[in-house]
GROMACS .gro file of C-alpha atoms in nm:
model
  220
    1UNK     CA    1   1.928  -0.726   3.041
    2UNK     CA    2   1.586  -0.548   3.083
    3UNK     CA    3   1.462  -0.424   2.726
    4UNK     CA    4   1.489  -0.087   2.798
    5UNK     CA    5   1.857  -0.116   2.828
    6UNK     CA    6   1.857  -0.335   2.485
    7UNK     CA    7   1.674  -0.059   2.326
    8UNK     CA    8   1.947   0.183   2.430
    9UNK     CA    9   2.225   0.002   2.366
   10UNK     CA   10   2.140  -0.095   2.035
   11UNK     CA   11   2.036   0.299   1.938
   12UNK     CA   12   2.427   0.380   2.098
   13UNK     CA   13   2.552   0.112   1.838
   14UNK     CA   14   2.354   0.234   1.534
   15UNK     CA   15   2.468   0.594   1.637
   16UNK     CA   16   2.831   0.464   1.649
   17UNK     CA   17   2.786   0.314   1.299
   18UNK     CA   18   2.819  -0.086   1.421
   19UNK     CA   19   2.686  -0.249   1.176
   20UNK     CA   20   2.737  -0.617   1.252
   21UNK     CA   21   2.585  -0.950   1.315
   22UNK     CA   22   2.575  -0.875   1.715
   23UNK     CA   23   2.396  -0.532   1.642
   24UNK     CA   24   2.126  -0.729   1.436
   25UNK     CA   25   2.107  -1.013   1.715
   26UNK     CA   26   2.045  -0.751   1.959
   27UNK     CA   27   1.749  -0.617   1.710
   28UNK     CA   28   1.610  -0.975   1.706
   29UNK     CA   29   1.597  -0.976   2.105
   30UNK     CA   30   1.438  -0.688   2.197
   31UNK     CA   31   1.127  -0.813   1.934
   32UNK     CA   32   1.077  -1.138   2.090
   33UNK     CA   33   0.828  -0.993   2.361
   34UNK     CA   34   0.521  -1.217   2.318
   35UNK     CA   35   0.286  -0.911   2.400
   36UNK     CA   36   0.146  -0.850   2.113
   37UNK     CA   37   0.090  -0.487   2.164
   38UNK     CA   38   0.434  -0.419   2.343
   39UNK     CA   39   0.596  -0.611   1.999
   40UNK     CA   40   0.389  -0.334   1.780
   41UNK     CA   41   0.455  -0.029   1.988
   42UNK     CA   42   0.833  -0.131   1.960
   43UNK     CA   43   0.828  -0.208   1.593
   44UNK     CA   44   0.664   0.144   1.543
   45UNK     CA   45   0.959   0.288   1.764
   46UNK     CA   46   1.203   0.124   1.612
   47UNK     CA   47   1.110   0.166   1.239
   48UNK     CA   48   1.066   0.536   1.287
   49UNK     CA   49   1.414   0.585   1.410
   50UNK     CA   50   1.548   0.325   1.190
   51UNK     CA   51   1.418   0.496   0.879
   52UNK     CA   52   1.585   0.864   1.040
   53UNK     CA   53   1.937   0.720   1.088
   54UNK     CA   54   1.951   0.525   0.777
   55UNK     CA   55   1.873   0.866   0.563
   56UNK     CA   56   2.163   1.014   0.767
   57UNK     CA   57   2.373   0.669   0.714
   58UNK     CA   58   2.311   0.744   0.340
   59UNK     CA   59   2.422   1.061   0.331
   60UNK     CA   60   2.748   1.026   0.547
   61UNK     CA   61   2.877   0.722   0.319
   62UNK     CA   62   2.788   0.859  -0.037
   63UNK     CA   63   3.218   0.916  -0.057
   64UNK     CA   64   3.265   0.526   0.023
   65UNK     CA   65   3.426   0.278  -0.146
   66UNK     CA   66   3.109   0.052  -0.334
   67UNK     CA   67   3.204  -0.225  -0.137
   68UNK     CA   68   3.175  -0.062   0.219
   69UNK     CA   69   2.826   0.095   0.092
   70UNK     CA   70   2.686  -0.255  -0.035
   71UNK     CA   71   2.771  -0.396   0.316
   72UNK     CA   72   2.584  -0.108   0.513
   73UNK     CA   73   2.312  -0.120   0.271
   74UNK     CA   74   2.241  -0.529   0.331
   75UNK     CA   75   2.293  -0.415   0.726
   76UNK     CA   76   1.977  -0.186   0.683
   77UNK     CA   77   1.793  -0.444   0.488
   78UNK     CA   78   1.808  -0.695   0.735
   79UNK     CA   79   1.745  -0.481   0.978
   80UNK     CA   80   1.448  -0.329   0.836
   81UNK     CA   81   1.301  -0.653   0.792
   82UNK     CA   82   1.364  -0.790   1.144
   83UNK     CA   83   1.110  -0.466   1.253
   84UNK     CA   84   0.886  -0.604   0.965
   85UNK     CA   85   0.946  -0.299   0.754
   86UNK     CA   86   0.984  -0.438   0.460
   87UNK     CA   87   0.882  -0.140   0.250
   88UNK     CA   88   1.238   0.049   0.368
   89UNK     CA   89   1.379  -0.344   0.359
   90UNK     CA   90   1.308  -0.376  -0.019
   91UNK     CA   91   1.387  -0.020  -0.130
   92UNK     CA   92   1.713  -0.047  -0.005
   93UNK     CA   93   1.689  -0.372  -0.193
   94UNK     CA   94   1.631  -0.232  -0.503
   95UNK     CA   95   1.920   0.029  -0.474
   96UNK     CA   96   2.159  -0.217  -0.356
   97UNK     CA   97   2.074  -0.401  -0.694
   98UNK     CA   98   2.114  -0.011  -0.877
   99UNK     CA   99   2.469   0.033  -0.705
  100UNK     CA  100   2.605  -0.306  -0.812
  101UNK     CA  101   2.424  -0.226  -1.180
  102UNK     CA  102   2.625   0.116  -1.206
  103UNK     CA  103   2.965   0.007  -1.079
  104UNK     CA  104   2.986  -0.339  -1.239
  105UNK     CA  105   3.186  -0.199  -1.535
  106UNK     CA  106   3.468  -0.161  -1.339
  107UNK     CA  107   3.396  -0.488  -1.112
  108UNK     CA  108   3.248  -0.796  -1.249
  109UNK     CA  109   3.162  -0.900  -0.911
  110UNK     CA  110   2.901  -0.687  -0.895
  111UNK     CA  111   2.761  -0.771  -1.203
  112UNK     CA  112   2.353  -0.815  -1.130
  113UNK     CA  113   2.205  -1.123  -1.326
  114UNK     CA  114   1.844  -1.135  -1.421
  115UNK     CA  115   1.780  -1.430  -1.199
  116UNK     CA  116   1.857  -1.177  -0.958
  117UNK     CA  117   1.617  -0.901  -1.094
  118UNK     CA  118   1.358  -1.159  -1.124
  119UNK     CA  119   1.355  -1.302  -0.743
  120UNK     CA  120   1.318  -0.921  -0.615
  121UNK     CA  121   1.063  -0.862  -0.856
  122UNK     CA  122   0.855  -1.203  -0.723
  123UNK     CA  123   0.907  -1.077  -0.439
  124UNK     CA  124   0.805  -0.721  -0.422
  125UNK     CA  125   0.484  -0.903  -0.633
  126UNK     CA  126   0.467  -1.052  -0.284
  127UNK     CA  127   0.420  -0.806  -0.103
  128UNK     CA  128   0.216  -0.589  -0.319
  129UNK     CA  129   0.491  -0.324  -0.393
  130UNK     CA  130   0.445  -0.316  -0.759
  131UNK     CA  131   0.552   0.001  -0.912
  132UNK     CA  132   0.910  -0.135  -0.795
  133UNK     CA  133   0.809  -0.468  -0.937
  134UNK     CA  134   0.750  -0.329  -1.281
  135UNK     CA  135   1.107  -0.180  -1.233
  136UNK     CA  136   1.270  -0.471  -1.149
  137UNK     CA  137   1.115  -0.673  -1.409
  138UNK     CA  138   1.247  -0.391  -1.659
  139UNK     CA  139   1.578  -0.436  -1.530
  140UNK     CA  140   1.552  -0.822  -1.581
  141UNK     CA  141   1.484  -0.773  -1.948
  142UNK     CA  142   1.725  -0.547  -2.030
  143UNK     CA  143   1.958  -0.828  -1.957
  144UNK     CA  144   1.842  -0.978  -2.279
  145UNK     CA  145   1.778  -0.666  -2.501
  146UNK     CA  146   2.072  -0.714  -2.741
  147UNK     CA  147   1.963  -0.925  -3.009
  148UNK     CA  148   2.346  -0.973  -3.139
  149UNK     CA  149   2.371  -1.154  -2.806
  150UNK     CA  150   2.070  -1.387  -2.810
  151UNK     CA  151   2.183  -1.468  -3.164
  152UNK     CA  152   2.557  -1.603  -3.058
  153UNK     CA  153   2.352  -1.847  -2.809
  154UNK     CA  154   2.291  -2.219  -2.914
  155UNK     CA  155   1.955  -2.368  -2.955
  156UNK     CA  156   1.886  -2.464  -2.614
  157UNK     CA  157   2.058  -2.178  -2.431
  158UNK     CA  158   1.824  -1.962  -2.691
  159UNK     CA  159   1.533  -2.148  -2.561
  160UNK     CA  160   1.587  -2.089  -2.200
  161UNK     CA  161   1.633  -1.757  -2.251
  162UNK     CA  162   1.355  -1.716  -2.444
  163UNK     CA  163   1.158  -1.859  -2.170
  164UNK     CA  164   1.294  -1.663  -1.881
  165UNK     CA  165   1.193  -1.334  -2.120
  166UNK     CA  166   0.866  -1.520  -2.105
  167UNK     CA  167   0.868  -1.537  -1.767
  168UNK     CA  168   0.972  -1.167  -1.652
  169UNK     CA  169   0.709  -1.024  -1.890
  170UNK     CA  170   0.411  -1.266  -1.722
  171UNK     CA  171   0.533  -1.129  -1.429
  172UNK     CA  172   0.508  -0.753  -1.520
  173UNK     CA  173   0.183  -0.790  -1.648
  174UNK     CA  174   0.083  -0.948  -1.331
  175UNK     CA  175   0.258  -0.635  -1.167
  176UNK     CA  176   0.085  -0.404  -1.396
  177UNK     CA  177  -0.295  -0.524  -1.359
  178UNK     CA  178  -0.261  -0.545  -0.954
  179UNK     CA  179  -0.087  -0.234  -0.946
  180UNK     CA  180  -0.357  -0.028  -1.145
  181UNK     CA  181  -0.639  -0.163  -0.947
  182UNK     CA  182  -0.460  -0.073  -0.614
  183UNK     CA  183  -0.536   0.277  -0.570
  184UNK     CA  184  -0.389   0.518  -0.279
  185UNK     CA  185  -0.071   0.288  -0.214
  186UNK     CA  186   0.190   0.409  -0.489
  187UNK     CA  187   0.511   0.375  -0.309
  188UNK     CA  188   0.372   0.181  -0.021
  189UNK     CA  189   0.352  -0.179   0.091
  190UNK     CA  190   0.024  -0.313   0.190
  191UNK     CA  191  -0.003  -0.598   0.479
  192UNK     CA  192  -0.129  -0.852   0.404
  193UNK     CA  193  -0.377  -0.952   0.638
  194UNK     CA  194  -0.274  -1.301   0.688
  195UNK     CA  195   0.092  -1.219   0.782
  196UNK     CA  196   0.238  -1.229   1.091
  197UNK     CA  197   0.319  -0.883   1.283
  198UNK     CA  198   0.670  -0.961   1.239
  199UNK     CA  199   0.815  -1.132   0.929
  200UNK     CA  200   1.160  -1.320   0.974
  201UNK     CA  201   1.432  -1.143   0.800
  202UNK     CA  202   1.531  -1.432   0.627
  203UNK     CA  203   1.221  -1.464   0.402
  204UNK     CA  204   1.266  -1.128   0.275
  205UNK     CA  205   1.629  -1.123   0.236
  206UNK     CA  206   1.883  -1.368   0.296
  207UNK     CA  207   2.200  -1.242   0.432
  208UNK     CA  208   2.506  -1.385   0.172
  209UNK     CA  209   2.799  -1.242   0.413
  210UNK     CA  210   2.887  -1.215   0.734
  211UNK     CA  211   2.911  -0.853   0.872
  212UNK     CA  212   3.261  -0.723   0.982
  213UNK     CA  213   3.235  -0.431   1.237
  214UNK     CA  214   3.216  -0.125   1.022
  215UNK     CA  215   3.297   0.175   1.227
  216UNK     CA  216   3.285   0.563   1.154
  217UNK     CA  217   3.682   0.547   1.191
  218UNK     CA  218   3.698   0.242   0.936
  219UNK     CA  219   3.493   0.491   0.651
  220UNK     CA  220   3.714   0.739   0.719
   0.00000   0.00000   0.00000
């Protein structure tokens, strides 16, 4: 299949709301041009209209179950950082992690731990995307805010707790001192210089579930 005809078919899918494993494959093999300037045309391309549908995605499943919006949310994250956007890849990160946060009163499953908080946060640190850093580091701590808790804890699960706290807190300074001297990128990823044009998906997120075939008539 020529790549024009992969670029179309996999807009037609996105526009049909398919948001499976087959969708993303077809994502993977339209980037694997080894023209370096064809791969960053088609990266610009497909970012642009990546980032339009997933504000309209957003929009049409705000009524959706929390389970059928986590799923389409880790679709767009992996897909965002297959076109090596990973500024879109971890904001929808980040509110993945917020919709599990708000909803895990009434689901456990969805309970967010501060190990969890603490790998985005390394890795927004990563990637120079520290204003969302600092957040997540905030998050992480909050996990261990209530002293009555930390007090129930034996002596060694005390320590290691007290040690993780150590830990976040290192790393929001470290968020804090690179984020003040970066000036002009507040919301905005820098690239690092030494990357590649295209960074696997699977370093910046890696995929827990498989996909089933979400469709506009499953939401509805």
């Amino acid at each position: 299949m020529c790549i024009s005809h992969q670029i179309s078919l996999f807009c037609s899918l996105i526009q049909a709301r398919r948001f499976d494993d087959g969708t993303l494959r077809i994502l993977e093999s339209i980037l694997t041009t080894r023209d370096v300037k064809s791969l960053l045309d088609l990266q610009h391309s497909l970012k642009n209209f990546m980032r339009r549908e997933s504000v309209t995605v957003l929009r049409e499943i705000n009524e959706l179950h929390v389970d059928h919006k986590l799923l389409i949310l880790e679709f767009f994250v992996c897909a965002f950082a297959i076109t090596g956007d990973l500024e879109s890849c971890l904001a929808l990160r980040y509110e993945a992690l917020v919709l599990r946060e708000v909803n895990c009163g009434v689901d456990q499953r969805l309970h967010v731990s501060y190990s969890e908080w603490f790998a985005f946060a390394e890795h927004a640190v990563e990637n120079r995307f520290y204003a969302i850093a600092r957040k997540a580091c905030e998050k992480a701590l909050a996990c261990f805010q209530t002293n009555d808790k930390l007090k129930t804890k034996d002596a060694d699960t005390l320590s290691e707790h007290m040690e993780a706290i150590r830990k976040v807190k290192r790393l929001k300074d470290l968020a804090t001192v690179r984020g003040s001297s970066q000036s002009g990128t507040n919301s905005r990823i820098l690239e690092n210089k030494n990357n590649p044009t295209r960074q696997s998906f699977h370093t910046c997120y890696k995929r827990k579930t498989t996909f089933s075939q979400l469709s506009v008539q499953e939401w509805n």
